[in-house]
Short mmCIF file of C-alpha atoms in Angstrom, two decimals:
data_model
loop_
_atom_site.label_atom_id
_atom_site.label_comp_id
_atom_site.label_asym_id
_atom_site.label_seq_id
_atom_site.Cartn_x
_atom_site.Cartn_y
_atom_site.Cartn_z
CA MET A 421 0.22 0.35 0.11
CA VAL A 422 1.79 3.50 -1.25
CA ALA A 423 0.85 6.66 0.89
CA ARG A 424 -0.76 9.17 0.07
CA SER A 425 0.84 12.93 1.17
CA ILE A 426 -1.94 15.09 1.94
CA HIS A 427 -1.96 19.02 0.39
CA PRO A 428 -3.49 22.14 2.20
CA SER A 429 -4.83 22.75 -1.71
CA ARG A 430 -5.54 19.08 -2.46
CA THR A 431 -8.11 18.93 -0.26
CA PRO A 432 -11.65 19.26 -0.24
CA VAL A 433 -12.62 21.81 2.07
CA ALA A 434 -13.83 21.19 5.24
CA THR A 435 -16.79 22.75 6.04
CA PRO A 436 -17.22 22.69 10.38
CA ASP A 437 -19.32 20.34 12.85
CA GLU A 438 -22.79 23.01 13.68
CA GLY A 439 -22.69 20.83 16.80
CA LEU A 440 -19.23 21.69 17.57
CA VAL A 441 -18.62 25.63 16.88
CA ALA A 442 -21.92 26.23 18.81
CA ASP A 443 -19.70 24.68 22.67
CA ILE A 444 -16.66 26.94 20.91
CA LEU A 445 -18.19 29.68 20.38
CA PRO A 446 -19.40 31.28 23.74
CA PRO A 447 -16.07 30.16 25.37
CA MET A 448 -13.98 32.11 22.58
CA LEU A 449 -16.75 35.64 23.18
CA VAL A 450 -15.57 35.44 26.72
CA LEU A 451 -12.05 35.42 25.61
CA LEU A 452 -13.13 38.75 23.82
CA ALA A 453 -14.59 39.50 26.68
CA THR A 454 -11.87 39.29 28.90
CA LEU A 455 -9.13 40.70 26.47
CA ALA A 456 -11.17 43.53 26.27
CA GLY A 457 -11.41 43.80 29.99
CA ALA A 458 -8.11 43.18 30.69
CA ALA A 459 -7.38 46.26 27.72
CA ILE A 460 -9.75 48.58 29.25
CA GLY A 461 -7.73 48.36 32.24
CA LEU A 462 -4.78 48.98 31.00
CA LEU A 463 -5.87 52.37 29.45
CA LEU A 464 -6.82 53.16 33.03
CA LEU A 465 -3.21 52.58 34.20
CA ASN A 466 -1.00 53.33 31.84
CA ARG A 467 -3.52 56.66 30.63
CA TRP A 468 -1.30 57.49 26.83
CA ASP A 469 -2.20 60.75 25.37
CA GLY A 470 -1.42 61.25 21.91
CA ASN A 471 -1.42 58.04 20.67
CA PHE A 472 -5.38 56.94 19.66
CA TRP A 473 -4.86 53.76 18.58
CA PRO A 474 -4.95 52.04 21.87
CA TYR A 475 -8.87 52.85 22.22
CA ALA A 476 -9.14 52.28 18.26
CA ILE A 477 -7.80 48.56 18.86
CA ILE A 478 -10.38 48.53 22.20
CA LEU A 479 -13.06 49.99 20.20
CA LEU A 480 -12.70 47.49 17.40
CA LEU A 481 -12.44 44.35 19.74
CA MET A 482 -15.91 45.01 21.92
CA SER A 483 -17.64 45.62 18.31
CA PHE A 484 -16.03 42.56 17.78
CA LEU A 485 -18.01 41.12 20.71
CA VAL A 486 -21.34 42.73 20.20
CA VAL A 487 -20.82 41.85 15.99
CA SER A 488 -20.15 37.83 16.91
CA ASP A 489 -22.66 37.90 19.62
CA ARG A 490 -24.77 38.93 17.29
CA PHE A 491 -24.07 36.76 14.89
CA ARG A 492 -24.18 33.76 17.54
CA ARG A 493 -27.81 35.15 18.73
CA ARG A 494 -29.26 35.07 15.07
CA GLY A 495 -28.36 31.97 14.45
CA ASP A 496 -25.16 32.11 11.48
CA LEU A 497 -22.73 30.59 13.47
CA HIS A 498 -20.23 30.93 10.11
CA LYS A 499 -20.78 34.88 10.15
CA ALA A 500 -19.51 34.15 14.08
CA SER A 501 -16.62 32.42 13.74
CA VAL A 502 -16.05 34.49 11.29
CA THR A 503 -16.10 38.05 13.41
CA VAL A 504 -13.59 36.16 16.42
CA VAL A 505 -11.31 34.03 14.42
CA THR A 506 -10.61 38.07 12.51
CA ALA A 507 -10.55 39.62 15.63
CA LEU A 508 -8.14 37.22 17.60
CA THR A 509 -5.13 37.73 14.03
CA LEU A 510 -6.37 41.30 13.32
CA LEU A 511 -6.62 43.12 16.11
CA PRO A 512 -2.91 41.90 17.96
CA VAL A 513 -1.02 42.60 14.72
CA LEU A 514 -2.82 45.73 15.13
CA SER A 515 -1.93 46.49 18.22
CA CYS A 516 2.35 47.19 16.66
CA ALA A 517 0.40 50.41 15.97
CA ALA A 518 -0.12 51.38 19.09
CA PHE A 519 3.19 49.45 21.68
CA GLY A 520 5.97 49.18 18.04
CA PHE A 521 7.18 46.45 16.55
CA VAL A 522 10.09 45.12 18.75
CA ASN A 523 9.38 43.39 21.80
CA ASN A 524 5.53 43.46 21.34
CA ILE A 525 3.89 40.53 23.00
CA PHE A 526 0.88 41.24 21.79
CA LEU A 527 1.44 40.36 18.26
CA TYR A 528 1.62 36.98 19.04
CA LEU A 529 -1.84 36.48 20.12
CA SER A 530 -2.68 36.10 16.22
CA VAL A 531 -2.14 32.54 16.66
CA LEU A 532 -4.68 31.98 18.28
CA GLY A 533 -6.44 33.76 15.53
CA VAL A 534 -5.11 31.57 13.28
CA PHE A 535 -5.16 28.11 15.02
CA ALA A 536 -9.25 28.77 15.40
CA ALA A 537 -10.35 29.29 12.22
CA GLY A 538 -8.73 25.69 10.48
CA ILE A 539 -11.73 23.98 13.88
CA MET A 540 -13.98 27.12 14.15
CA VAL A 541 -14.55 28.99 9.67
CA SER A 542 -12.82 25.66 7.54
CA SER A 543 -9.65 23.51 6.83
CA ARG A 544 -9.09 26.28 3.83
CA ALA A 545 -9.88 29.63 7.19
CA PRO A 546 -6.51 28.88 8.90
CA PHE A 547 -4.00 29.66 5.64
CA ARG A 548 -6.61 32.62 4.41
CA ALA A 549 -6.23 34.22 8.21
CA ALA A 550 -2.28 33.53 7.87
CA GLN A 551 -1.66 35.34 5.03
CA ALA A 552 -3.74 38.01 6.23
CA ALA A 553 -2.01 38.95 9.67
CA ILE A 554 1.32 38.35 7.38
CA LEU A 555 -0.59 40.98 4.89
CA LEU A 556 -1.83 43.91 8.02
CA TYR A 557 2.38 43.46 9.64
CA LEU A 558 3.97 44.19 6.29
CA ILE A 559 0.60 46.76 5.67
CA LEU A 560 2.39 48.47 9.21
CA LEU A 561 5.95 48.19 8.76
CA LEU A 562 5.93 50.27 5.80
CA ALA A 563 3.16 52.70 7.34
CA ALA A 564 4.99 53.27 10.59
CA ASP A 565 6.05 57.23 9.77
CA LEU A 566 1.99 58.00 9.15
CA ILE A 567 1.51 55.88 12.26
CA GLY A 568 3.36 57.22 14.26
CA GLN A 569 5.39 54.47 15.37
CA PRO A 570 9.60 54.25 14.83
CA ARG A 571 11.04 51.62 11.66
CA PRO A 572 13.03 49.17 13.11
CA THR A 573 16.44 48.66 11.76
CA TRP A 574 16.42 46.13 8.74
CA PHE A 575 17.62 43.16 10.59
CA GLU A 576 15.19 43.49 13.28
CA VAL A 577 12.22 43.70 10.03
CA ILE A 578 13.81 41.03 8.58
CA GLY A 579 14.07 38.61 11.53
CA GLN A 580 10.45 39.74 13.20
CA LEU A 581 8.55 39.11 9.25
CA LEU A 582 10.91 35.73 9.20
CA PHE A 583 10.00 34.47 12.55
CA GLN A 584 6.07 35.06 12.71
CA ILE A 585 5.42 33.60 8.68
CA ALA A 586 7.26 30.90 10.39
CA LEU A 587 4.99 30.98 13.74
CA LEU A 588 1.57 31.61 12.04
CA LEU A 589 1.75 29.42 9.23
CA GLY A 590 3.07 26.53 11.64
CA ALA A 591 -0.42 27.16 13.94
CA ALA A 592 -1.45 26.76 10.55
CA THR A 593 -0.95 23.39 9.53
CA LEU A 594 -1.63 22.26 12.80
CA SER A 595 -4.87 24.52 12.70
CA TRP A 596 -5.35 23.26 9.57
CA ALA A 597 -4.08 18.46 10.82
CA ALA A 598 -6.65 19.50 13.37
CA ALA A 599 -9.45 19.93 12.05
CA TYR A 600 -9.28 16.75 9.70
CA VAL A 601 -8.52 14.68 12.22
CA VAL A 602 -11.60 16.34 14.23
CA ARG A 603 -14.54 16.20 11.51
CA GLY A 604 -12.90 12.57 10.34
CA THR A 605 -13.53 11.82 14.27
CA ILE A 606 -16.97 13.76 14.19
CA SER A 607 -18.37 12.20 10.84
CA TRP A 608 -17.56 9.26 11.62
CA ALA A 609 -18.76 8.88 15.00
CA ILE A 610 -22.31 10.56 13.18
CA ASP A 611 -21.91 7.70 10.26
CA THR A 612 -22.41 4.62 12.77
CA ALA A 613 -24.50 5.77 15.14
CA GLN A 614 -26.77 6.09 12.09
CA LYS A 615 -26.11 1.89 10.93
CA SER A 616 -26.07 1.55 15.36
CA GLU A 617 -30.28 3.53 14.39
CA ARG A 618 -31.18 1.66 11.24
CA ARG A 619 -29.61 -1.82 12.60
CA GLU A 620 -32.13 -1.62 16.38
CA GLN A 621 -34.64 -0.76 13.86
CA LEU A 622 -34.74 -3.03 11.01
CA LEU A 623 -33.56 -5.47 14.83
CA ARG A 624 -37.45 -4.19 16.11
CA GLU A 625 -39.02 -4.21 13.12
CA THR A 626 -38.08 -8.09 13.05
CA GLN A 627 -38.62 -8.60 16.05
CA ALA A 628 -42.73 -7.14 16.45
CA SER A 629 -42.88 -9.57 13.03
CA LEU A 630 -41.59 -11.88 15.00
CA GLU A 631 -43.42 -11.44 18.10
CA ARG A 632 -47.01 -10.78 15.80
CA ALA A 633 -46.40 -14.86 13.91
CA LEU A 634 -45.66 -16.30 17.86
CA LEU A 635 -48.34 -14.60 18.68
CA GLU A 636 -51.31 -15.68 16.10
CA ARG A 637 -49.66 -19.78 16.58
CA ASP A 638 -52.07 -21.19 19.40
CA LEU A 639 -50.94 -22.50 22.73
CA LEU A 640 -49.46 -25.33 22.63
CA ASN A 641 -46.74 -23.31 20.29
CA GLU A 642 -46.64 -20.36 23.30
CA GLN A 643 -44.43 -22.68 25.99
CA LEU A 644 -42.14 -22.86 22.56
CA TYR A 645 -42.23 -19.38 22.49
CA ARG A 646 -41.14 -18.27 25.79
CA THR A 647 -38.37 -20.18 25.72
CA THR A 648 -36.61 -19.35 22.17
CA LEU A 649 -37.39 -16.30 23.91
CA ALA A 650 -35.75 -16.49 26.86
CA LEU A 651 -32.98 -18.16 25.46
CA GLU A 652 -32.74 -15.02 22.58
CA GLU A 653 -32.20 -13.65 25.74
CA ALA A 654 -28.99 -14.88 27.50
CA ARG A 655 -27.80 -14.98 23.82
CA ALA A 656 -27.50 -11.82 23.79
CA ALA A 657 -26.77 -10.92 27.54
CA ALA A 658 -23.83 -13.54 26.49
CA GLU A 659 -22.95 -11.72 23.54
CA ALA A 660 -22.80 -8.14 25.66
CA ALA A 661 -20.26 -9.95 28.22
CA TYR A 662 -17.60 -10.43 26.39
CA ARG A 663 -17.99 -8.02 23.49
CA SER A 664 -17.36 -5.93 26.95
CA LYS A 665 -14.85 -8.05 28.44
CA SER A 666 -12.74 -7.59 25.91
CA ASN A 667 -13.20 -3.96 24.87
CA PHE A 668 -12.56 -4.22 28.78
CA MET A 669 -9.05 -5.57 28.37
CA ALA A 670 -8.20 -4.26 25.03
CA THR A 671 -8.42 -0.51 27.02
CA MET A 672 -7.23 -1.88 30.29
CA SER A 673 -4.07 -3.29 27.88
CA HIS A 674 -3.75 0.05 26.43
CA GLU A 675 -3.54 2.38 29.34
CA LEU A 676 -0.81 -0.30 30.44
CA ARG A 677 0.73 0.11 27.61
CA THR A 678 1.83 3.85 28.01
CA PRO A 679 3.32 4.10 31.27
CA LEU A 680 5.24 1.05 30.56
CA ASN A 681 6.66 2.19 27.39
CA ILE A 682 8.51 4.98 30.08
CA ILE A 683 9.42 3.51 32.78
CA ILE A 684 10.86 1.57 30.34
CA GLY A 685 11.82 4.01 27.83
CA PHE A 686 13.50 5.91 31.14
CA SER A 687 15.42 2.84 32.00
CA THR A 688 16.92 2.12 29.03
CA ALA A 689 18.62 5.23 28.75
CA ILE A 690 20.22 5.51 32.42
CA LEU A 691 21.27 1.86 31.57
CA GLU A 692 22.62 3.02 28.45
CA HIS A 693 22.76 6.03 28.01
CA PRO A 694 24.31 7.69 31.31
CA GLU A 695 25.26 11.15 29.65
CA MET A 696 22.32 12.75 28.95
CA TYR A 697 22.65 12.69 33.11
CA GLY A 698 25.99 15.26 33.57
CA ASP A 699 27.75 14.01 36.10
CA VAL A 700 26.22 12.24 38.05
CA LYS A 701 26.95 8.13 39.47
CA LEU A 702 24.96 6.27 40.63
CA ASP A 703 25.95 3.43 42.87
CA GLU A 704 26.38 -0.24 40.88
CA GLN A 705 23.96 -1.74 43.19
CA ILE A 706 20.67 1.56 41.91
CA LEU A 707 21.77 0.38 37.91
CA GLN A 708 21.53 -2.66 38.60
CA ASP A 709 17.91 -1.63 40.23
CA ILE A 710 17.17 0.23 37.61
CA ALA A 711 17.67 -3.35 35.60
CA GLU A 712 15.30 -5.32 37.01
CA ILE A 713 12.77 -2.30 36.70
CA ARG A 714 13.50 -2.94 33.10
CA ARG A 715 13.36 -5.73 32.85
CA SER A 716 10.22 -6.40 35.02
CA GLY A 717 8.44 -3.71 32.95
CA GLN A 718 9.52 -6.00 29.35
CA HIS A 719 8.01 -8.83 31.47
CA LEU A 720 4.55 -6.95 31.94
CA LEU A 721 4.16 -5.46 28.36
CA GLY A 722 5.31 -9.15 27.17
CA LEU A 723 2.14 -9.97 29.22
CA ILE A 724 0.08 -6.80 28.34
CA ASN A 725 0.15 -7.04 24.12
CA ASP A 726 -0.73 -11.16 24.65
CA ILE A 727 -3.26 -10.06 26.65
CA LEU A 728 -4.56 -6.92 24.01
CA ASP A 729 -3.67 -9.61 20.58
CA LEU A 730 -5.91 -12.45 23.02
CA ALA A 731 -8.85 -9.48 22.97
CA LYS A 732 -8.40 -8.28 19.28
CA VAL A 733 -9.11 -11.75 18.05
CA GLU A 734 -11.64 -12.63 20.82
CA ALA A 735 -12.98 -9.12 19.22
CA GLY A 736 -12.63 -10.04 15.72
CA LYS A 737 -10.21 -7.31 14.94
CA LEU A 738 -7.06 -9.00 14.29
CA GLU A 739 -6.85 -7.65 10.59
CA LEU A 740 -3.51 -10.32 8.25
CA ASN A 741 -1.89 -8.84 6.34
CA LYS A 742 -1.30 -11.07 3.76
CA THR A 743 1.86 -11.44 1.60
CA ASN A 744 4.65 -14.54 -0.56
CA LEU A 745 6.57 -14.69 2.10
CA GLN A 746 9.99 -16.55 1.42
CA LEU A 747 10.46 -18.76 4.97
CA LEU A 748 14.29 -19.19 4.62
CA PRO A 749 14.77 -15.30 6.37
CA LEU A 750 12.36 -15.86 8.94
CA LEU A 751 14.35 -19.53 9.90
CA GLU A 752 17.67 -17.51 10.31
CA GLU A 753 15.92 -14.21 12.13
CA THR A 754 14.35 -17.55 15.03
CA ILE A 755 18.15 -19.47 15.20
CA ARG A 756 19.67 -16.21 15.56
CA THR A 757 17.15 -15.42 18.43
CA ALA A 758 17.60 -18.50 19.45
CA GLN A 759 20.67 -18.70 20.64
CA ALA A 760 21.03 -15.48 22.48
CA LEU A 761 18.05 -17.02 24.51
CA ILE A 762 19.91 -19.61 25.52
CA ASN A 763 22.70 -18.04 26.24
CA ASP A 764 26.29 -20.23 28.11
CA ARG A 765 23.80 -23.74 28.67
CA PRO A 766 25.32 -27.23 27.02
CA ILE A 767 21.80 -26.80 24.32
CA GLN A 768 22.23 -27.56 20.95
CA LEU A 769 21.04 -25.68 17.77
CA ARG A 770 19.99 -27.32 14.83
CA ARG A 771 18.10 -26.26 11.35
CA GLU A 772 16.48 -28.89 9.51
CA TYR A 773 15.76 -27.84 6.92
CA CYS A 774 16.53 -27.68 3.27
CA GLU A 775 16.63 -24.65 0.67
CA PRO A 776 15.13 -24.57 -1.42
CA LEU A 777 11.45 -23.41 0.59
CA PRO A 778 8.32 -23.06 -1.72
CA THR A 779 7.05 -19.17 -0.49
CA VAL A 780 3.50 -18.91 1.78
CA PHE A 781 0.59 -17.14 1.92
CA ALA A 782 0.85 -15.32 5.34
CA ASP A 783 1.89 -12.74 7.24
CA GLU A 784 5.00 -12.28 7.83
CA VAL A 785 4.72 -11.03 11.69
CA ARG A 786 2.35 -13.33 12.45
CA VAL A 787 4.40 -15.98 11.27
CA ARG A 788 7.41 -14.43 13.45
CA GLN A 789 5.47 -13.96 16.01
CA VAL A 790 4.79 -17.94 16.07
CA LEU A 791 8.00 -18.84 16.15
CA LEU A 792 9.23 -16.63 18.60
CA ASN A 793 7.20 -17.97 20.93
CA LEU A 794 8.14 -21.45 19.97
CA VAL A 795 11.05 -21.55 20.18
CA SER A 796 11.44 -18.75 23.99
CA ASN A 797 8.94 -21.28 24.98
CA ALA A 798 11.69 -23.94 24.36
CA CYS A 799 14.28 -21.69 25.57
CA LYS A 800 12.66 -21.29 28.86
CA PHE A 801 12.06 -25.00 29.67
CA THR A 802 15.40 -26.59 27.84
CA HIS A 803 18.22 -26.78 30.13
CA LEU A 804 20.53 -29.29 27.75
CA GLY A 805 20.27 -31.31 25.13
CA GLU A 806 19.18 -29.68 21.49
CA ILE A 807 16.42 -27.20 20.27
CA ALA A 808 15.87 -27.72 16.57
CA VAL A 809 13.80 -25.11 14.08
CA GLY A 810 12.89 -27.39 11.00
CA ALA A 811 10.29 -27.08 7.81
CA ARG A 812 9.44 -29.35 5.32
CA ALA A 813 6.64 -29.01 2.25
CA ASP A 814 3.61 -30.91 1.53
CA SER A 815 1.67 -30.83 -1.34
CA ASN A 816 -1.07 -27.70 -0.36
CA GLU A 817 0.91 -26.78 3.22
CA VAL A 818 4.27 -25.65 4.61
CA ILE A 819 4.94 -27.78 7.43
CA LEU A 820 6.93 -26.18 10.42
CA TRP A 821 8.50 -26.84 13.98
CA VAL A 822 10.25 -26.14 16.75
CA ARG A 823 11.54 -29.39 19.06
CA ASP A 824 13.59 -29.59 21.93
CA THR A 825 14.43 -32.17 24.80
CA GLY A 826 13.12 -30.29 27.00
CA ILE A 827 11.03 -31.29 30.55
CA GLY A 828 8.43 -32.50 27.50
CA ILE A 829 4.58 -32.38 28.47
CA ALA A 830 1.98 -35.29 29.84
CA PRO A 831 -0.58 -36.55 27.22
CA ALA A 832 -3.92 -35.27 29.26
CA ASP A 833 -1.79 -31.86 29.37
CA GLN A 834 -1.27 -31.50 25.48
CA GLU A 835 -4.34 -30.11 24.94
CA ARG A 836 -4.61 -28.46 27.69
CA VAL A 837 -1.75 -25.66 26.90
CA PHE A 838 -3.65 -24.39 23.60
CA GLN A 839 -6.21 -23.15 26.43
CA GLN A 840 -6.47 -19.34 27.12
CA PHE A 841 -4.21 -18.81 30.91
CA GLU A 842 -3.20 -22.68 30.85
CA GLN A 843 -0.16 -23.58 32.11
CA ILE A 844 0.44 -26.85 33.50
CA GLU A 845 2.44 -27.85 37.36
CA HIS A 846 6.15 -28.13 36.93
CA ALA A 847 9.08 -26.14 38.73
CA ASP A 848 10.17 -24.18 35.68
CA THR A 849 6.59 -22.92 34.65
CA ARG A 850 6.27 -21.24 37.57
CA GLN A 851 10.17 -20.16 37.62
CA HIS A 852 8.28 -18.81 34.18
CA ALA A 853 5.73 -16.97 35.23
CA GLY A 854 3.13 -15.86 32.38
CA THR A 855 0.01 -15.64 31.46
CA GLY A 856 -0.68 -18.95 30.09
CA LEU A 857 -1.74 -17.11 26.61
CA GLY A 858 1.18 -17.36 24.29
CA LEU A 859 -0.05 -21.03 22.62
CA SER A 860 -3.43 -20.38 22.48
CA ILE A 861 -2.89 -17.06 20.60
CA CYS A 862 -0.12 -19.54 18.85
CA ARG A 863 -3.20 -21.19 17.65
CA TRP A 864 -5.32 -18.85 16.89
CA LEU A 865 -3.04 -16.81 14.47
CA VAL A 866 -1.74 -20.47 12.74
CA GLU A 867 -6.08 -21.17 12.02
CA LEU A 868 -6.49 -17.81 11.10
CA HIS A 869 -3.90 -17.99 8.45
CA GLY A 870 -6.68 -20.74 7.72
CA GLY A 871 -3.33 -23.91 9.14
CA ARG A 872 -3.40 -26.44 12.41
CA MET A 873 -1.43 -26.04 15.39
CA TRP A 874 -0.93 -29.42 16.65
CA LEU A 875 1.74 -31.83 18.91
CA GLU A 876 4.15 -33.96 20.22
CA SER A 877 5.34 -34.48 23.36
CA GLU A 878 6.45 -36.89 25.77
CA LEU A 879 7.25 -36.41 29.53
CA GLY A 880 10.70 -35.80 31.11
CA LYS A 881 11.77 -36.25 26.53
CA GLY A 882 10.95 -33.54 25.00
CA SER A 883 8.20 -31.46 22.97
CA ILE A 884 7.81 -30.77 19.59
CA PHE A 885 5.33 -28.24 18.64
CA PHE A 886 4.29 -28.02 15.00
CA PHE A 887 2.30 -26.23 12.56
CA SER A 888 1.10 -25.04 9.15
CA LEU A 889 0.90 -22.26 6.67
CA PRO A 890 -0.62 -21.98 3.04
CA ARG A 891 1.11 -22.43 0.09
CA THR A 892 1.27 -20.00 -3.08
CA ARG A 893 -0.23 -20.59 -5.72
CA ALA A 894 2.29 -20.38 -8.55
CA GLY A 895 1.84 -17.71 -10.40
CA GLY A 896 0.12 -15.96 -8.03
CA ASP A 897 -0.56 -14.43 -4.30
CA LEU A 898 -3.34 -17.26 -3.05
CA PRO A 899 -2.50 -20.39 -1.30
CA LEU A 900 -3.09 -23.18 -2.76
#
C-alpha cells in the first residue's frame, strides 16, 4: 500500500460541525470579553496621551465582540465564527500601531486566531487568516511613519517577519491537521450512530414481526415461544458481556502500555546513555535495581501485549497482511533469537530444513510471532540437549516445527496448554511464570491463516510443536 501525502491546497475543504462550533463560540466570546476588559484596565492604569491607537483597538475589539454575539443569537454561526477569528488574528497585529514592532508580546496572540480558524470556519481558513495577518503586518511596517511608530532596522524587520511567518504558518498547518482529525472523528461517530440506529430499527421490526407471528399460533406453541425468547435474551446478554470483556481488556491494555513504555524508556536511557544526566554517577546497586525495573517492565509489557492480541482475536478485529512470504529469512532469524536466549547453557541448535522452501501466503509479522513464541518456550524449559527449528513442504502446505529436549508435556495436558490462561504445573513453569496465553494466541493466528497447530510430546523427553501454512499458488497471490 502506497501512502498518500495530504496537501492543504489539494484536499477538499472540510466544513465545521455546527454542534462543535456552537460549543466553542461562547468560550471564544468570553475570551474576547476578557481581552477587552484587560485592555480597558491597562488604559486606565497607563493613560496614553497623544496616541489614539490603543483606544481604537479596544473599540474594534468590543465591536467585534458585539457583532459576533449578534450573529450567534441569530443562528448564523459561520459569520459569528469569522468575526471571532478576524478579531483574534488581526487585532494583535494591529497592536503594532500602539506598542511598536519590537518586543510587542501582543503580536503573538494572532496565533490563537489562526488556530481557531481551522476548527471554527474551514480547513483552508487558517492559511487565509495567516496570510491576512502577514499582509497587515507588512502594511503597518511600510506605514510606520504614518502610524507614529519608529521604523525598526532592516535586521529587526527581517528577523521579526521571518519568525512571524514561521509561527503563523506553523499554527495554520497544525490547525488544518487538527480540523481534519476532529471532523473526521465526528463524521465517523455520526455515521456509526446512524448505522446503529438503522440496525436497531431493523431488529425491532424483525422482533415485532416475529412476535406477531408467534402470537397467532395456538396455545401448544406458546411455551416454545417463551423458551426461545428467553434463550435469545440470554444469548444477547452473553454476547454483550463477551464484547464488554474484550473491550475492557483492550482498553486496559492500551492504558497500561503507555506508562510501561515510559518506564522502560527512562530505565533504558539511564542504563545505556548515562551521559544524558551529566556527571551524576550511580552506584552499581542502583544500576542493578534499574536493570531489574526494566526487565520487569519488559516482562509485564509482553504479558499486556498477549492480552491485547487475545482481545483483538476474540473481538474479530485482528487483521492479517498476507503476502507471498519467504520462510528461510524467518527461520534464520528464529535460530539467531534462540542462540541469544540459551546463553551459555549446554544446548545445541539444529536446522532441520533444506533450501529451497516454497513461499507461503501469510502475514510475516504474525508468523514471526508464532515462531519466536515457540522458540522462547523451548529455551525456557530446556536446560541441556538440543533445540531444532525445521520445515518441510507438502503438496498444499508447508509444515514448520520447533523441537526441544526439555521437560515435555504429559498426554493429559497436551490439549490444555492451548487453552487460555492455562499452564501445566511444574517447577520450571513456576520459575518462568506467564499469562498462559502464548500458545492459545499462536493457535488462533495459525488458524486465521487457514492452517493448524498441534504437538507431539513425551514427559521428560521433550516436545515438538507443529503448525502449517498454506503454500502460494504458482503465479499468484492465493493459497493452493
